[in-house]
């Protein structure tokens, strides 16, 4: 099987390499991909949308439909993870550590819950609380990562960035809390339900902004018709519409990243795990 | 050999992606462990992403963010040459593809976790054995 696979792979690779002969050279400005649509985008996007970052302009405006359904795909992926893994059965056994003495308690009665705080802390069978240094460093880092994520979302129109990148950064800051402290602490601070609602709200913001253009007299996703609703220069209304859409994307991506993470590491129980 | 060398050097990016892609394809075909197959799939996706991004590259061009766009109305009047900026379209396509690939990878991992919960293994031959036993 391995040998057969190797032969198939070699043949496919040889065919693909043979096919590269018809491709244009690396960095050729006259390659077919750079001759038609992209020139239109580069030359006219700033004038039409007032957004200097062409990637954002194409992403959220010219190809807005595509991005909307990509966001829906991400939402569906989060939903699929939740439906596949989430397990609502209560765990029967719990482990606690008495902090002053370091004694570990094994509670077999699932009804009995010890108050977690200065005296006791949760531990799992195969997980121990992280080191003080790790906790402190991550606690200092997390707010800066989150501010940076918001900056990346807000400046998506003018510099590299946007909803997808900012959302992933924000989601990773929440995952960092779960790694450095405990999954339970993250889920206790922000309820699982909130993540689910945020994932849906993010997609709804996108679709809502797109649909709002229709009663204002334009097509679906035609941001320029939102001008009466938004303050400021009417020339910048497309940029503001894109910003709103990007915020929706960012919220959805953040929530879905966390949903995927918490469900996979704890096998859907949201109790044990990294 | 001496004839083909400049031919390869001019298109070396495609050669790298094809090699990377074939590593991923081989892992997907030949590996026995489902997680290793997933890693192969991710390598394959990365090769495609790199391939797209390299298509957008132009020699002597800069990133697709219009320069001096903040300089008031005079700057807006300046003519923008398409040859000065690399092609934004592949970047847009791959930007969404990266995030979607992360999300679909999450679904694949979730499926792997479910398979492990049920059959206690991720090796394909053992899986086949246990499924036939049932």
Short mmCIF file of N, CA, C and O in Angstrom, two decimals, chain B residues 16-83:
data_model
loop_
_atom_site.label_atom_id
_atom_site.label_comp_id
_atom_site.label_asym_id
_atom_site.label_seq_id
_atom_site.Cartn_x
_atom_site.Cartn_y
_atom_site.Cartn_z
N UNK B 16 8.65 24.07 -5.45
CA UNK B 16 8.55 23.90 -4.00
C UNK B 16 7.13 23.51 -3.60
O UNK B 16 6.94 22.62 -2.77
N UNK B 17 6.13 24.15 -4.19
CA UNK B 17 4.75 23.84 -3.78
C UNK B 17 4.37 22.44 -4.19
O UNK B 17 3.67 21.76 -3.45
N UNK B 18 4.80 22.03 -5.39
CA UNK B 18 4.46 20.68 -5.82
C UNK B 18 5.07 19.66 -4.87
O UNK B 18 4.40 18.71 -4.45
N UNK B 19 6.34 19.91 -4.46
CA UNK B 19 6.98 18.96 -3.54
C UNK B 19 6.22 18.92 -2.21
O UNK B 19 5.88 17.87 -1.67
N UNK B 20 5.89 20.13 -1.69
CA UNK B 20 5.16 20.21 -0.42
C UNK B 20 3.81 19.51 -0.53
O UNK B 20 3.39 18.75 0.36
N UNK B 21 3.13 19.77 -1.65
CA UNK B 21 1.81 19.20 -1.85
C UNK B 21 1.88 17.68 -1.90
O UNK B 21 1.04 16.98 -1.34
N UNK B 22 2.95 17.16 -2.56
CA UNK B 22 3.07 15.71 -2.67
C UNK B 22 3.40 15.07 -1.32
O UNK B 22 2.98 13.96 -1.04
N UNK B 23 4.16 15.81 -0.47
CA UNK B 23 4.40 15.29 0.88
C UNK B 23 3.06 15.11 1.60
O UNK B 23 2.77 14.08 2.20
N UNK B 24 2.19 16.14 1.48
CA UNK B 24 0.89 16.06 2.12
C UNK B 24 0.05 14.94 1.55
O UNK B 24 -0.59 14.18 2.28
N UNK B 25 0.08 14.81 0.22
CA UNK B 25 -0.74 13.77 -0.43
C UNK B 25 -0.26 12.39 -0.02
O UNK B 25 -1.07 11.50 0.26
N UNK B 26 1.09 12.22 0.06
CA UNK B 26 1.62 10.92 0.46
C UNK B 26 1.17 10.58 1.88
O UNK B 26 0.76 9.45 2.16
N UNK B 27 1.22 11.59 2.77
CA UNK B 27 0.79 11.33 4.14
C UNK B 27 -0.67 10.92 4.18
O UNK B 27 -1.07 10.03 4.93
N UNK B 28 -1.50 11.57 3.35
CA UNK B 28 -2.92 11.24 3.36
C UNK B 28 -3.17 9.84 2.82
O UNK B 28 -4.08 9.16 3.26
N UNK B 29 -2.34 9.41 1.84
CA UNK B 29 -2.56 8.09 1.26
C UNK B 29 -1.98 6.99 2.15
O UNK B 29 -2.64 6.02 2.48
N UNK B 30 -0.72 7.18 2.57
CA UNK B 30 0.03 6.04 3.08
C UNK B 30 0.02 5.91 4.60
O UNK B 30 0.23 4.83 5.12
N UNK B 31 -0.24 7.00 5.33
CA UNK B 31 -0.15 6.89 6.78
C UNK B 31 -1.33 6.13 7.35
O UNK B 31 -2.45 6.20 6.82
N UNK B 32 -1.07 5.47 8.43
CA UNK B 32 -2.09 4.61 9.03
C UNK B 32 -2.90 5.35 10.09
O UNK B 32 -4.05 5.02 10.34
N UNK B 33 -2.26 6.33 10.71
CA UNK B 33 -2.90 7.03 11.83
C UNK B 33 -3.73 8.19 11.30
O UNK B 33 -3.29 8.94 10.44
N UNK B 34 -4.95 8.33 11.85
CA UNK B 34 -5.85 9.37 11.32
C UNK B 34 -5.30 10.77 11.57
O UNK B 34 -5.47 11.66 10.73
N UNK B 35 -4.64 10.98 12.72
CA UNK B 35 -4.10 12.32 13.00
C UNK B 35 -2.99 12.65 12.01
O UNK B 35 -2.88 13.78 11.54
N UNK B 36 -2.18 11.63 11.67
CA UNK B 36 -1.12 11.89 10.69
C UNK B 36 -1.72 12.23 9.33
O UNK B 36 -1.19 13.05 8.59
N UNK B 37 -2.84 11.59 9.02
CA UNK B 37 -3.54 11.93 7.77
C UNK B 37 -4.00 13.39 7.80
O UNK B 37 -3.90 14.11 6.80
N UNK B 38 -4.49 13.82 8.95
CA UNK B 38 -4.95 15.20 9.07
C UNK B 38 -3.78 16.17 8.91
O UNK B 38 -3.92 17.22 8.28
N UNK B 39 -2.64 15.80 9.49
CA UNK B 39 -1.45 16.65 9.34
C UNK B 39 -1.08 16.74 7.86
O UNK B 39 -0.76 17.83 7.35
N UNK B 40 -1.17 15.60 7.17
CA UNK B 40 -0.90 15.60 5.73
C UNK B 40 -1.85 16.52 4.99
O UNK B 40 -1.45 17.28 4.11
N UNK B 41 -3.13 16.49 5.40
CA UNK B 41 -4.12 17.35 4.74
C UNK B 41 -3.77 18.82 4.97
O UNK B 41 -3.88 19.65 4.06
N UNK B 42 -3.29 19.14 6.19
CA UNK B 42 -2.93 20.53 6.47
C UNK B 42 -1.72 20.97 5.65
O UNK B 42 -1.67 22.10 5.18
N UNK B 43 -0.74 20.05 5.48
CA UNK B 43 0.43 20.38 4.65
C UNK B 43 -0.03 20.65 3.22
O UNK B 43 0.40 21.61 2.57
N UNK B 44 -0.95 19.82 2.75
CA UNK B 44 -1.49 19.99 1.40
C UNK B 44 -2.14 21.37 1.26
O UNK B 44 -1.89 22.11 0.31
N UNK B 45 -2.96 21.73 2.25
CA UNK B 45 -3.63 23.03 2.21
C UNK B 45 -2.63 24.17 2.21
O UNK B 45 -2.79 25.16 1.49
N UNK B 46 -1.58 24.03 3.04
CA UNK B 46 -0.57 25.07 3.10
C UNK B 46 0.10 25.26 1.75
O UNK B 46 0.36 26.38 1.33
N UNK B 47 0.36 24.12 1.05
CA UNK B 47 0.99 24.21 -0.26
C UNK B 47 0.09 25.00 -1.21
O UNK B 47 0.57 25.87 -1.96
N UNK B 48 -1.21 24.72 -1.17
CA UNK B 48 -2.14 25.43 -2.06
C UNK B 48 -2.13 26.93 -1.73
O UNK B 48 -2.13 27.78 -2.62
N UNK B 49 -2.13 27.24 -0.41
CA UNK B 49 -2.17 28.64 0.00
C UNK B 49 -0.92 29.37 -0.51
O UNK B 49 -1.00 30.46 -1.08
N UNK B 50 0.24 28.72 -0.31
CA UNK B 50 1.48 29.35 -0.78
C UNK B 50 1.46 29.54 -2.29
O UNK B 50 1.90 30.56 -2.82
N UNK B 51 0.92 28.55 -2.98
CA UNK B 51 0.84 28.61 -4.44
C UNK B 51 0.02 29.82 -4.88
O UNK B 51 0.45 30.62 -5.71
N UNK B 52 -1.14 30.01 -4.25
CA UNK B 52 -1.99 31.14 -4.62
C UNK B 52 -1.29 32.46 -4.34
O UNK B 52 -1.31 33.38 -5.15
N UNK B 53 -0.70 32.56 -3.13
CA UNK B 53 -0.07 33.83 -2.77
C UNK B 53 1.06 34.15 -3.73
O UNK B 53 1.25 35.30 -4.13
N UNK B 54 1.81 33.11 -4.15
CA UNK B 54 2.93 33.38 -5.06
C UNK B 54 2.44 33.80 -6.43
O UNK B 54 3.14 34.52 -7.14
N UNK B 55 1.23 33.37 -6.82
CA UNK B 55 0.70 33.81 -8.12
C UNK B 55 0.51 35.33 -8.12
O UNK B 55 0.71 36.00 -9.12
N UNK B 56 0.13 35.87 -6.94
CA UNK B 56 -0.14 37.30 -6.88
C UNK B 56 1.11 38.15 -6.89
O UNK B 56 1.00 39.37 -7.01
N UNK B 57 2.29 37.55 -6.75
CA UNK B 57 3.50 38.36 -6.62
C UNK B 57 3.93 38.95 -7.95
O UNK B 57 3.81 38.32 -8.99
N UNK B 58 4.39 40.23 -7.88
CA UNK B 58 4.99 40.86 -9.06
C UNK B 58 6.35 41.40 -8.66
O UNK B 58 6.48 41.96 -7.57
N UNK B 59 7.32 41.28 -9.53
CA UNK B 59 8.65 41.82 -9.22
C UNK B 59 8.56 43.34 -9.10
O UNK B 59 7.85 44.00 -9.86
N UNK B 60 9.27 43.88 -8.13
CA UNK B 60 9.34 45.33 -7.89
C UNK B 60 7.99 45.94 -7.52
O UNK B 60 7.76 47.13 -7.74
N UNK B 61 7.10 45.16 -6.99
CA UNK B 61 5.82 45.71 -6.54
C UNK B 61 5.74 45.62 -5.03
O UNK B 61 6.47 44.85 -4.40
N UNK B 62 4.88 46.41 -4.44
CA UNK B 62 4.75 46.41 -2.98
C UNK B 62 3.41 45.81 -2.57
O UNK B 62 2.62 45.40 -3.41
N UNK B 63 3.18 45.76 -1.25
CA UNK B 63 1.96 45.13 -0.76
C UNK B 63 0.74 45.91 -1.23
O UNK B 63 0.82 47.12 -1.47
N UNK B 64 -0.43 45.24 -1.36
CA UNK B 64 -1.58 45.91 -1.95
C UNK B 64 -2.28 46.87 -1.00
O UNK B 64 -3.46 46.73 -0.68
N UNK B 65 -1.53 47.84 -0.49
CA UNK B 65 -2.13 48.92 0.29
C UNK B 65 -1.68 50.21 -0.36
O UNK B 65 -0.48 50.47 -0.48
N UNK B 66 -2.64 51.00 -0.83
CA UNK B 66 -2.29 52.20 -1.60
C UNK B 66 -1.49 53.16 -0.72
O UNK B 66 -1.91 53.48 0.39
N UNK B 67 -0.36 53.59 -1.23
CA UNK B 67 0.50 54.47 -0.44
C UNK B 67 0.02 55.91 -0.53
O UNK B 67 -0.58 56.31 -1.52
N UNK B 68 0.28 56.67 0.54
CA UNK B 68 -0.08 58.08 0.61
C UNK B 68 -1.57 58.32 0.46
O UNK B 68 -2.00 59.35 -0.02
N UNK B 69 -2.38 57.33 0.84
CA UNK B 69 -3.82 57.50 0.69
C UNK B 69 -4.38 58.44 1.75
O UNK B 69 -5.50 58.91 1.64
N UNK B 70 -3.58 58.72 2.80
CA UNK B 70 -4.07 59.59 3.86
C UNK B 70 -3.70 61.04 3.63
O UNK B 70 -4.02 61.89 4.42
N UNK B 71 -2.99 61.33 2.55
CA UNK B 71 -2.43 62.67 2.38
C UNK B 71 -3.39 63.71 1.82
O UNK B 71 -2.96 64.62 1.14
N UNK B 72 -4.66 63.60 2.07
CA UNK B 72 -5.60 64.61 1.59
C UNK B 72 -5.96 64.39 0.14
O UNK B 72 -5.67 63.34 -0.44
N UNK B 73 -6.59 65.40 -0.48
CA UNK B 73 -7.16 65.20 -1.81
C UNK B 73 -6.11 65.22 -2.91
O UNK B 73 -6.34 64.69 -3.98
N UNK B 74 -4.96 65.82 -2.65
CA UNK B 74 -3.92 65.84 -3.67
C UNK B 74 -3.43 64.42 -3.96
O UNK B 74 -3.21 64.05 -5.11
N UNK B 75 -3.27 63.68 -2.88
CA UNK B 75 -2.77 62.32 -3.04
C UNK B 75 -3.77 61.46 -3.80
O UNK B 75 -3.38 60.59 -4.57
N UNK B 76 -5.06 61.72 -3.59
CA UNK B 76 -6.06 60.92 -4.28
C UNK B 76 -5.98 61.12 -5.79
O UNK B 76 -6.30 60.23 -6.55
N UNK B 77 -5.58 62.32 -6.17
CA UNK B 77 -5.53 62.61 -7.59
C UNK B 77 -4.40 61.86 -8.29
O UNK B 77 -4.43 61.68 -9.49
N UNK B 78 -3.38 61.44 -7.51
CA UNK B 78 -2.24 60.78 -8.13
C UNK B 78 -2.70 59.47 -8.79
O UNK B 78 -3.56 58.77 -8.28
N UNK B 79 -2.12 59.22 -9.94
CA UNK B 79 -2.53 58.03 -10.69
C UNK B 79 -1.93 56.79 -10.03
O UNK B 79 -0.76 56.79 -9.63
N UNK B 80 -2.72 55.75 -9.92
CA UNK B 80 -2.26 54.50 -9.33
C UNK B 80 -1.93 53.54 -10.45
O UNK B 80 -2.77 53.26 -11.31
N UNK B 81 -0.69 53.05 -10.46
CA UNK B 81 -0.30 52.09 -11.49
C UNK B 81 -0.45 50.68 -10.96
O UNK B 81 0.04 50.37 -9.87
N UNK B 82 -1.11 49.86 -11.72
CA UNK B 82 -1.36 48.48 -11.27
C UNK B 82 -0.06 47.71 -11.11
O UNK B 82 0.02 46.80 -10.30
N UNK B 83 0.97 48.09 -11.85
CA UNK B 83 2.23 47.34 -11.78
C UNK B 83 2.97 47.59 -10.48
O UNK B 83 3.89 46.85 -10.13
#
